[in-house]
mmCIF file of C-alpha atoms in Angstrom:
data_model
loop_
_atom_site.group_PDB
_atom_site.id
_atom_site.type_symbol
_atom_site.label_atom_id
_atom_site.label_comp_id
_atom_site.label_asym_id
_atom_site.label_seq_id
_atom_site.Cartn_x
_atom_site.Cartn_y
_atom_site.Cartn_z
ATOM 1 C CA MET A 1 3.514 -11.890 -8.748
ATOM 2 C CA VAL A 2 5.378 -10.430 -11.410
ATOM 3 C CA GLY A 3 4.592 -6.977 -13.255
ATOM 4 C CA ASP A 4 3.626 -6.207 -16.991
ATOM 5 C CA ILE A 5 4.203 -8.832 -19.932
ATOM 6 C CA LEU A 6 4.604 -6.253 -22.670
ATOM 7 C CA LEU A 7 4.993 -7.915 -26.261
ATOM 8 C CA HIS A 8 6.682 -5.214 -28.207
ATOM 9 C CA THR A 9 7.422 -6.225 -31.984
ATOM 10 C CA PRO A 10 10.949 -7.300 -31.310
ATOM 11 C CA VAL A 11 10.031 -9.574 -28.472
ATOM 12 C CA GLU A 12 7.566 -11.190 -30.638
ATOM 13 C CA GLU A 13 10.202 -11.446 -33.810
ATOM 14 C CA ALA A 14 12.503 -12.779 -31.038
ATOM 15 C CA ALA A 15 10.025 -15.829 -30.447
ATOM 16 C CA LYS A 16 9.253 -16.308 -33.842
ATOM 17 C CA ASP A 17 10.876 -19.302 -35.978
ATOM 18 C CA ASP A 18 11.623 -19.579 -39.606
ATOM 19 C CA ALA A 19 8.541 -21.365 -40.122
ATOM 20 C CA GLY A 20 6.413 -18.832 -38.465
ATOM 21 C CA ASN A 21 5.877 -20.722 -35.316
ATOM 22 C CA TYR A 22 5.970 -18.879 -31.884
ATOM 23 C CA ASN A 23 7.514 -20.202 -28.530
ATOM 24 C CA PHE A 24 8.128 -17.591 -25.550
ATOM 25 C CA ASP A 25 9.583 -20.185 -23.111
ATOM 26 C CA PHE A 26 13.033 -18.819 -23.349
ATOM 27 C CA ILE A 27 11.964 -15.546 -21.450
ATOM 28 C CA PHE A 28 11.162 -17.632 -18.212
ATOM 29 C CA GLU A 29 14.287 -19.857 -18.091
ATOM 30 C CA ASP A 30 15.671 -17.841 -15.002
ATOM 31 C CA THR A 31 12.913 -17.127 -13.359
ATOM 32 C CA LYS A 32 10.420 -20.188 -13.798
ATOM 33 C CA LYS A 33 12.065 -22.028 -10.874
ATOM 34 C CA ASP A 34 10.598 -19.127 -8.261
ATOM 35 C CA ILE A 35 7.312 -19.000 -10.179
ATOM 36 C CA ALA A 36 6.536 -22.542 -10.058
ATOM 37 C CA SER A 37 7.776 -23.077 -6.730
ATOM 38 C CA ALA A 38 4.741 -20.532 -5.551
ATOM 39 C CA ASP A 39 1.461 -21.629 -4.191
ATOM 40 C CA ILE A 40 -0.257 -19.060 -6.037
ATOM 41 C CA ALA A 41 1.740 -17.043 -9.002
ATOM 42 C CA ILE A 42 0.204 -14.089 -10.714
ATOM 43 C CA VAL A 43 1.247 -12.387 -13.751
ATOM 44 C CA ASN A 44 -0.075 -9.381 -15.506
ATOM 45 C CA GLN A 45 -0.593 -10.162 -18.732
ATOM 46 C CA GLU A 46 -0.819 -6.650 -20.609
ATOM 47 C CA VAL A 47 -1.697 -7.332 -23.773
ATOM 48 C CA ILE A 48 -4.597 -9.283 -25.350
ATOM 49 C CA ILE A 49 -4.242 -12.742 -26.489
ATOM 50 C CA GLY A 50 -6.444 -12.586 -29.528
ATOM 51 C CA GLY A 51 -4.262 -15.058 -31.498
ATOM 52 C CA GLU A 52 -2.926 -14.581 -34.999
ATOM 53 C CA GLU A 53 -6.414 -14.739 -36.466
ATOM 54 C CA LEU A 54 -6.478 -10.883 -35.389
ATOM 55 C CA GLY A 55 -2.958 -10.161 -36.357
ATOM 56 C CA VAL A 56 0.200 -10.212 -34.223
ATOM 57 C CA SER A 57 0.988 -6.688 -33.224
ATOM 58 C CA GLY A 58 3.114 -4.672 -30.740
ATOM 59 C CA TYR A 59 2.909 -0.767 -29.894
ATOM 60 C CA PRO A 60 0.416 0.766 -29.903
ATOM 61 C CA ALA A 61 -2.528 -1.230 -30.454
ATOM 62 C CA PHE A 62 -0.929 -4.664 -29.014
ATOM 63 C CA ASN A 63 -2.185 -8.265 -29.820
ATOM 64 C CA ALA A 64 -0.488 -11.641 -28.565
ATOM 65 C CA PRO A 65 -0.274 -14.938 -30.324
ATOM 66 C CA THR A 66 -1.735 -17.736 -27.968
ATOM 67 C CA GLU A 67 1.781 -19.391 -27.490
ATOM 68 C CA ILE A 68 2.511 -16.547 -24.880
ATOM 69 C CA GLY A 69 -0.267 -18.165 -22.928
ATOM 70 C CA ASP A 70 1.473 -21.796 -22.974
ATOM 71 C CA ALA A 71 4.650 -20.103 -22.100
ATOM 72 C CA LEU A 72 2.889 -18.535 -18.983
ATOM 73 C CA VAL A 73 1.222 -21.831 -17.706
ATOM 74 C CA LYS A 74 4.824 -23.733 -18.458
ATOM 75 C CA ALA A 75 6.516 -21.067 -16.226
ATOM 76 C CA GLY A 76 4.093 -21.842 -13.256
ATOM 77 C CA PHE A 77 1.617 -19.167 -13.408
ATOM 78 C CA ASP A 78 -1.612 -19.923 -12.030
ATOM 79 C CA VAL A 79 -3.854 -16.375 -11.944
ATOM 80 C CA VAL A 80 -3.712 -14.106 -15.013
ATOM 81 C CA CYS A 81 -4.846 -10.391 -14.936
ATOM 82 C CA HIS A 82 -6.280 -8.920 -18.048
ATOM 83 C CA GLY A 83 -7.491 -5.925 -16.695
ATOM 84 C CA THR A 84 -5.240 -3.386 -18.433
ATOM 85 C CA ASN A 85 -5.351 -0.450 -20.389
ATOM 86 C CA HIS A 86 -4.424 -2.533 -23.674
ATOM 87 C CA ALA A 87 -7.980 -4.721 -22.874
ATOM 88 C CA LEU A 88 -9.506 -3.399 -25.708
ATOM 89 C CA ASP A 89 -6.730 -3.004 -28.247
ATOM 90 C CA LYS A 90 -8.556 -5.648 -30.721
ATOM 91 C CA GLY A 91 -12.189 -4.978 -29.412
ATOM 92 C CA LYS A 92 -14.849 -7.513 -28.613
ATOM 93 C CA LYS A 93 -13.300 -10.116 -30.667
ATOM 94 C CA GLY A 94 -10.077 -9.744 -28.850
ATOM 95 C CA ILE A 95 -11.753 -10.113 -25.232
ATOM 96 C CA LEU A 96 -13.612 -13.215 -26.736
ATOM 97 C CA ASN A 97 -10.662 -14.838 -28.369
ATOM 98 C CA THR A 98 -8.812 -14.502 -25.141
ATOM 99 C CA LEU A 99 -11.394 -15.826 -23.027
ATOM 100 C CA ASP A 100 -12.024 -18.853 -25.142
ATOM 101 C CA TYR A 101 -8.445 -19.717 -25.548
ATOM 102 C CA TRP A 102 -8.075 -20.166 -21.796
ATOM 103 C CA GLU A 103 -11.243 -21.906 -21.378
ATOM 104 C CA GLU A 104 -10.350 -24.633 -24.225
ATOM 105 C CA ASN A 105 -6.376 -25.031 -23.459
ATOM 106 C CA HIS A 106 -5.924 -24.305 -19.964
ATOM 107 C CA PRO A 107 -9.266 -24.131 -17.907
ATOM 108 C CA GLU A 108 -7.332 -24.541 -14.721
ATOM 109 C CA ILE A 109 -5.738 -20.950 -14.912
ATOM 110 C CA THR A 110 -7.758 -18.311 -13.153
ATOM 111 C CA ILE A 111 -8.497 -15.523 -15.341
ATOM 112 C CA LEU A 112 -9.224 -11.844 -14.070
ATOM 113 C CA GLY A 113 -10.186 -8.478 -15.254
ATOM 114 C CA ILE A 114 -12.261 -9.406 -18.377
ATOM 115 C CA ASN A 115 -15.453 -10.940 -18.871
ATOM 116 C CA ASP A 116 -17.637 -12.670 -21.642
ATOM 117 C CA SER A 117 -21.015 -12.253 -19.647
ATOM 118 C CA LYS A 118 -22.620 -9.986 -16.896
ATOM 119 C CA GLU A 119 -22.784 -12.722 -14.743
ATOM 120 C CA ASP A 120 -19.045 -13.590 -14.970
ATOM 121 C CA GLN A 121 -18.301 -10.024 -14.165
ATOM 122 C CA GLU A 122 -20.414 -10.416 -10.969
ATOM 123 C CA ASN A 123 -18.912 -13.444 -9.660
ATOM 124 C CA ILE A 124 -15.831 -12.632 -7.582
ATOM 125 C CA THR A 125 -13.120 -14.783 -7.901
ATOM 126 C CA ILE A 126 -12.163 -16.736 -4.623
ATOM 127 C CA ILE A 127 -9.566 -19.601 -4.376
ATOM 128 C CA GLU A 128 -8.738 -21.580 -1.483
ATOM 129 C CA GLN A 129 -5.447 -22.617 -0.456
ATOM 130 C CA ASP A 130 -4.393 -24.717 2.241
ATOM 131 C CA GLY A 131 -7.594 -24.020 4.005
ATOM 132 C CA ILE A 132 -7.404 -20.317 3.382
ATOM 133 C CA LYS A 133 -10.138 -18.681 1.299
ATOM 134 C CA ILE A 134 -8.404 -15.897 -0.926
ATOM 135 C CA ALA A 135 -10.350 -13.112 -3.250
ATOM 136 C CA LEU A 136 -8.671 -11.987 -6.087
ATOM 137 C CA LEU A 137 -9.786 -8.772 -7.584
ATOM 138 C CA ASN A 138 -8.457 -7.105 -10.942
ATOM 139 C CA TYR A 139 -9.265 -3.506 -12.060
ATOM 140 C CA THR A 140 -8.069 -1.077 -14.742
ATOM 141 C CA TYR A 141 -8.160 2.844 -14.475
ATOM 142 C CA GLY A 142 -9.188 2.918 -18.580
ATOM 143 C CA THR A 143 -8.697 1.482 -21.836
ATOM 144 C CA ASN A 144 -7.019 3.960 -23.787
ATOM 145 C CA GLY A 145 -10.244 5.999 -24.565
ATOM 146 C CA ILE A 146 -11.373 2.694 -26.285
ATOM 147 C CA SER A 147 -15.434 2.454 -25.483
ATOM 148 C CA LEU A 148 -16.606 -0.752 -24.037
ATOM 149 C CA PRO A 149 -17.833 -2.612 -26.810
ATOM 150 C CA LYS A 150 -21.490 -2.530 -27.805
ATOM 151 C CA GLY A 151 -23.875 -4.613 -25.733
ATOM 152 C CA MET A 152 -20.852 -5.701 -23.597
ATOM 153 C CA PRO A 153 -20.393 -3.185 -20.587
ATOM 154 C CA TYR A 154 -19.370 -5.764 -18.467
ATOM 155 C CA ALA A 155 -16.294 -6.763 -21.132
ATOM 156 C CA VAL A 156 -13.305 -5.305 -18.625
ATOM 157 C CA ASP A 157 -13.350 -4.439 -14.858
ATOM 158 C CA MET A 158 -12.932 -1.016 -14.334
ATOM 159 C CA LEU A 159 -11.851 1.138 -11.164
ATOM 160 C CA ASP A 160 -15.508 2.126 -10.759
ATOM 161 C CA LYS A 161 -15.803 3.037 -7.186
ATOM 162 C CA ASP A 162 -19.271 1.280 -6.617
ATOM 163 C CA LYS A 163 -18.149 -1.747 -8.026
ATOM 164 C CA VAL A 164 -15.226 -1.915 -6.596
ATOM 165 C CA ILE A 165 -16.660 -1.255 -2.739
ATOM 166 C CA SER A 166 -19.297 -3.887 -3.647
ATOM 167 C CA ASP A 167 -16.746 -6.619 -4.679
ATOM 168 C CA LEU A 168 -14.408 -5.698 -1.622
ATOM 169 C CA LYS A 169 -17.749 -6.079 0.797
ATOM 170 C CA TYR A 170 -18.309 -9.371 -0.746
ATOM 171 C CA ALA A 171 -14.826 -10.263 -0.254
ATOM 172 C CA GLU A 172 -15.079 -9.461 3.373
ATOM 173 C CA GLU A 173 -17.997 -11.487 3.869
ATOM 174 C CA ASN A 174 -16.870 -14.562 1.968
ATOM 175 C CA ALA A 175 -13.065 -14.568 2.276
ATOM 176 C CA ASP A 176 -10.286 -14.896 4.501
ATOM 177 C CA PHE A 177 -7.866 -12.548 2.829
ATOM 178 C CA THR A 178 -8.426 -10.047 -0.072
ATOM 179 C CA ILE A 179 -5.771 -9.320 -2.726
ATOM 180 C CA VAL A 180 -6.383 -6.584 -5.339
ATOM 181 C CA CYS A 181 -4.236 -6.365 -8.531
ATOM 182 C CA PRO A 182 -5.072 -2.571 -10.116
ATOM 183 C CA HIS A 183 -3.870 -1.071 -12.983
ATOM 184 C CA TRP A 184 -3.271 2.728 -12.037
ATOM 185 C CA GLY A 185 -0.745 5.132 -11.745
ATOM 186 C CA THR A 186 1.474 7.181 -14.204
ATOM 187 C CA GLU A 187 3.570 5.736 -16.574
ATOM 188 C CA TYR A 188 7.581 6.016 -16.183
ATOM 189 C CA GLU A 189 7.035 7.735 -12.641
ATOM 190 C CA LEU A 190 9.245 6.229 -9.847
ATOM 191 C CA GLY A 191 6.683 7.661 -7.126
ATOM 192 C CA THR A 192 3.229 7.453 -6.702
ATOM 193 C CA ASP A 193 0.369 9.897 -7.874
ATOM 194 C CA SER A 194 -2.965 11.285 -5.997
ATOM 195 C CA SER A 195 -5.181 8.395 -7.870
ATOM 196 C CA GLN A 196 -3.038 5.653 -6.449
ATOM 197 C CA LYS A 197 -3.213 7.306 -3.107
ATOM 198 C CA LYS A 198 -6.668 7.912 -3.276
ATOM 199 C CA TRP A 199 -7.652 3.983 -4.216
ATOM 200 C CA ALA A 200 -5.113 2.883 -1.801
ATOM 201 C CA LYS A 201 -7.485 4.303 0.681
ATOM 202 C CA ILE A 202 -10.658 3.021 -0.614
ATOM 203 C CA PHE A 203 -9.005 -0.503 -0.804
ATOM 204 C CA ARG A 204 -7.987 -0.333 2.865
ATOM 205 C CA GLU A 205 -11.258 1.397 4.018
ATOM 206 C CA TYR A 206 -13.263 -1.494 2.736
ATOM 207 C CA GLY A 207 -10.991 -4.521 4.003
ATOM 208 C CA ALA A 208 -8.141 -5.495 1.267
ATOM 209 C CA ASP A 209 -5.049 -7.110 2.607
ATOM 210 C CA LEU A 210 -2.556 -7.032 -0.108
ATOM 211 C CA VAL A 211 -2.611 -4.608 -3.008
ATOM 212 C CA ILE A 212 -0.165 -5.284 -5.855
ATOM 213 C CA GLY A 213 0.133 -2.756 -8.748
ATOM 214 C CA THR A 214 0.654 -2.672 -12.117
ATOM 215 C CA HIS A 215 0.811 -0.169 -15.143
ATOM 216 C CA PRO A 216 3.527 2.224 -14.612
ATOM 217 C CA HIS A 217 6.237 0.420 -16.444
ATOM 218 C CA VAL A 218 8.810 1.067 -13.509
ATOM 219 C CA ILE A 219 9.040 0.273 -10.297
ATOM 220 C CA GLU A 220 7.410 2.218 -7.243
ATOM 221 C CA PRO A 221 7.408 2.154 -3.464
ATOM 222 C CA ILE A 222 6.094 -0.909 -1.518
ATOM 223 C CA GLU A 223 4.500 0.350 1.652
ATOM 224 C CA MET A 224 3.036 -1.270 4.563
ATOM 225 C CA MET A 225 -0.316 0.866 5.730
ATOM 226 C CA GLU A 226 -0.674 0.539 9.540
ATOM 227 C CA ASP A 227 -3.497 1.918 11.062
ATOM 228 C CA ASP A 228 -3.290 3.279 14.643
ATOM 229 C CA SER A 229 -6.558 5.111 14.394
ATOM 230 C CA PRO A 230 -8.949 4.615 17.845
ATOM 231 C CA GLY A 231 -11.775 1.801 16.649
ATOM 232 C CA TYR A 232 -10.344 0.800 13.180
ATOM 233 C CA SER A 233 -10.515 -2.796 12.113
ATOM 234 C CA ASN A 234 -11.125 -4.792 9.371
ATOM 235 C CA ASN A 235 -12.664 -8.431 9.260
ATOM 236 C CA HIS A 236 -9.314 -9.647 10.022
ATOM 237 C CA GLY A 237 -8.827 -7.832 13.139
ATOM 238 C CA ASN A 238 -6.637 -5.058 12.118
ATOM 239 C CA GLY A 239 -6.213 -1.957 9.584
ATOM 240 C CA ASP A 240 -2.555 -2.885 7.799
ATOM 241 C CA MET A 241 -2.643 -3.266 4.223
ATOM 242 C CA LEU A 242 0.449 -4.177 1.923
ATOM 243 C CA VAL A 243 0.646 -2.108 -1.047
ATOM 244 C CA TYR A 244 3.420 -2.861 -4.057
ATOM 245 C CA TYR A 245 2.363 0.471 -5.834
ATOM 246 C CA SER A 246 3.834 -0.897 -9.134
ATOM 247 C CA LEU A 247 6.193 -3.970 -9.884
ATOM 248 C CA GLY A 248 7.227 -2.281 -13.338
ATOM 249 C CA ASN A 249 7.686 -4.471 -16.230
ATOM 250 C CA PHE A 250 8.369 -8.213 -16.330
ATOM 251 C CA VAL A 251 9.344 -8.232 -20.149
ATOM 252 C CA ASN A 252 9.562 -5.568 -22.959
ATOM 253 C CA TRP A 253 11.402 -4.203 -25.466
ATOM 254 C CA THR A 254 10.417 -0.856 -25.566
ATOM 255 C CA SER A 255 11.276 1.577 -28.489
ATOM 256 C CA GLY A 256 11.811 4.699 -26.253
ATOM 257 C CA LYS A 257 14.975 6.636 -26.288
ATOM 258 C CA GLY A 258 16.752 8.560 -23.832
ATOM 259 C CA LYS A 259 17.263 9.465 -20.308
ATOM 260 C CA GLY A 260 14.795 7.268 -18.120
ATOM 261 C CA VAL A 261 14.607 4.174 -20.525
ATOM 262 C CA ALA A 262 16.655 2.261 -18.629
ATOM 263 C CA ASN A 263 14.297 2.476 -15.609
ATOM 264 C CA ARG A 264 11.769 0.395 -18.003
ATOM 265 C CA MET A 265 14.154 -2.455 -18.065
ATOM 266 C CA VAL A 266 14.039 -3.062 -14.154
ATOM 267 C CA GLY A 267 10.897 -5.012 -12.531
ATOM 268 C CA GLY A 268 10.348 -7.112 -9.569
ATOM 269 C CA MET A 269 8.615 -10.307 -8.533
ATOM 270 C CA ALA A 270 6.298 -9.565 -5.280
ATOM 271 C CA GLN A 271 7.064 -12.519 -2.806
ATOM 272 C CA ILE A 272 4.527 -12.656 0.220
ATOM 273 C CA SER A 273 3.928 -15.293 2.685
ATOM 274 C CA ILE A 274 0.564 -15.468 4.380
ATOM 275 C CA GLY A 275 -0.858 -17.573 7.546
ATOM 276 C CA LEU A 276 -2.845 -17.819 10.539
ATOM 277 C CA ASP A 277 -1.873 -15.692 13.858
ATOM 278 C CA LYS A 278 -2.117 -16.793 17.275
ATOM 279 C CA ASN A 279 -5.749 -15.596 17.020
ATOM 280 C CA GLY A 280 -6.622 -17.796 13.921
ATOM 281 C CA GLU A 281 -6.727 -14.792 11.774
ATOM 282 C CA VAL A 282 -5.015 -14.631 8.337
ATOM 283 C CA VAL A 283 -2.257 -12.158 8.245
ATOM 284 C CA ILE A 284 1.051 -11.333 6.142
ATOM 285 C CA LYS A 285 3.833 -13.223 7.922
ATOM 286 C CA ASP A 286 6.631 -12.097 5.587
ATOM 287 C CA TYR A 287 7.206 -9.889 2.630
ATOM 288 C CA GLY A 288 9.721 -8.964 -0.061
ATOM 289 C CA VAL A 289 10.805 -8.318 -3.888
ATOM 290 C CA GLU A 290 13.056 -9.909 -6.225
ATOM 291 C CA ALA A 291 14.338 -7.424 -8.039
ATOM 292 C CA LEU A 292 14.887 -8.458 -12.031
ATOM 293 C CA VAL A 293 16.299 -7.095 -15.299
ATOM 294 C CA CYS A 294 14.677 -7.739 -19.000
ATOM 295 C CA HIS A 295 17.689 -8.602 -20.828
ATOM 296 C CA VAL A 296 17.376 -8.072 -24.578
ATOM 297 C CA LYS A 297 19.734 -8.805 -27.610
ATOM 298 C CA SER A 298 19.030 -8.978 -31.163
ATOM 299 C CA GLY A 299 18.588 -12.698 -32.651
ATOM 300 C CA ASP A 300 16.372 -15.625 -32.187
ATOM 301 C CA ARG A 301 15.357 -16.258 -28.419
ATOM 302 C CA ASN A 302 17.753 -13.742 -27.149
ATOM 303 C CA ILE A 303 15.393 -12.110 -24.461
ATOM 304 C CA ARG A 304 15.012 -12.963 -20.740
ATOM 305 C CA VAL A 305 14.053 -12.092 -17.380
ATOM 306 C CA CYS A 306 17.032 -12.351 -14.816
ATOM 307 C CA PRO A 307 17.302 -11.877 -11.143
ATOM 308 C CA LEU A 308 19.385 -8.921 -10.632
ATOM 309 C CA SER A 309 21.110 -10.732 -7.915
ATOM 310 C CA SER A 310 23.037 -12.698 -10.695
ATOM 311 C CA TYR A 311 22.871 -10.081 -13.386
ATOM 312 C CA SER A 312 26.656 -9.585 -14.114
ATOM 313 C CA GLU A 313 28.613 -6.321 -15.106
ATOM 314 C CA THR A 314 29.434 -8.058 -18.380
ATOM 315 C CA MET A 315 25.772 -8.751 -18.924
ATOM 316 C CA GLY A 316 25.013 -4.922 -18.371
ATOM 317 C CA LEU A 317 27.347 -3.879 -20.979
ATOM 318 C CA GLU A 318 25.807 -6.361 -23.464
ATOM 319 C CA ASN A 319 22.104 -5.437 -23.094
ATOM 320 C CA GLU A 320 21.131 -4.090 -26.096
ATOM 321 C CA ILE A 321 18.760 -1.241 -24.368
ATOM 322 C CA ARG A 322 22.050 0.594 -23.981
ATOM 323 C CA LYS A 323 21.669 1.597 -27.690
ATOM 324 C CA GLN A 324 18.506 3.578 -26.528
ATOM 325 C CA ASP A 325 19.915 4.727 -23.050
ATOM 326 C CA SER A 326 23.305 5.070 -22.442
ATOM 327 C CA THR A 327 23.007 5.081 -18.600
ATOM 328 C CA PHE A 328 21.939 1.315 -18.565
ATOM 329 C CA SER A 329 24.366 -0.751 -16.646
ATOM 330 C CA THR A 330 24.018 -3.220 -13.779
ATOM 331 C CA GLN A 331 25.059 -1.146 -11.386
ATOM 332 C CA TYR A 332 22.392 1.607 -12.720
ATOM 333 C CA CYS A 333 19.806 -1.127 -11.993
ATOM 334 C CA ILE A 334 21.225 -1.840 -8.425
ATOM 335 C CA ASP A 335 21.165 1.960 -7.574
ATOM 336 C CA LEU A 336 17.699 2.201 -8.836
ATOM 337 C CA VAL A 337 16.293 -0.775 -6.703
ATOM 338 C CA ASN A 338 18.166 0.626 -3.595
ATOM 339 C CA SER A 339 16.305 3.956 -4.252
ATOM 340 C CA ILE A 340 13.004 2.684 -4.517
ATOM 341 C CA TRP A 341 13.077 -0.491 -2.563
ATOM 342 C CA LYS A 342 15.798 -0.125 -0.211
ATOM 343 C CA LYS A 343 16.311 -3.217 2.180
ATOM 344 C CA LEU A 344 13.136 -4.693 0.957
ATOM 345 C CA TRP A 345 14.666 -6.334 -2.280
ATOM 346 C CA ARG A 346 16.571 -9.677 -2.464
#
């Protein structure tokens, strides 16, 4: 899984040609091999895909052209999370346009976090890979103060305790492994907050196996929560739960200026292997994270996401985010990742 795809205006402008056509494929050129090679590849599509009908827009009320969806599919993503604080930026029409786009153009893609009916919201997504049933859940803490559309209280999956617990119980009874993708936390904070800790405890108590978070727009710690309390057990025979508190931004070109903006250009690709243990239970066999950098330069198709492992010092000096935060450099990115992810990153 990768983090937030934030289509700020400069990103959208870089994808638009002289004839007014959009193409976002260039963003994924350096990462699509890893994305496509995964059995299940998940992305957090931060902004709604309402299409040009609703007016393409950046911050603060985002709306993306449908071509971003085409690019996600070409890059190899299988699951798209839409449960974010920007889900209602274009209201009811934004939700319906997004769901119609996916159903009509890429019905094979699994969409999480938004719904066009109560039945859709109540239907817990379970996919099967190599004989393992995996439940996928996506929720957001809020929608920037925008109320759910009249007559559509089911439009966006919210972090509602009763609903979350009900979903987790269903997943425990019907799947072998449960992944929760919460949109949570505090923007630009490199550490976890009390709300994330509260929700992580709930997820774990009701059987989640893996949590991969988004929203803070910067990277946050990775924790394997191991439980040694007597008698604690979930349906998989242990109380362990792996948490990626935030994968940061996958792509963005923030308008922010000053110290800390450099942090927003660093993200991660969570890489987890699951399989059967000697007792036939589904467990996490291996995990880590590939550190990424969003490289931005003026001009057509001049924005891309690069692995930090191959991000040269020269590229760091060329990244135009330096005009907004002069502390940005390749070494800055390395130091940041070392401080948050230590030996886990690749």
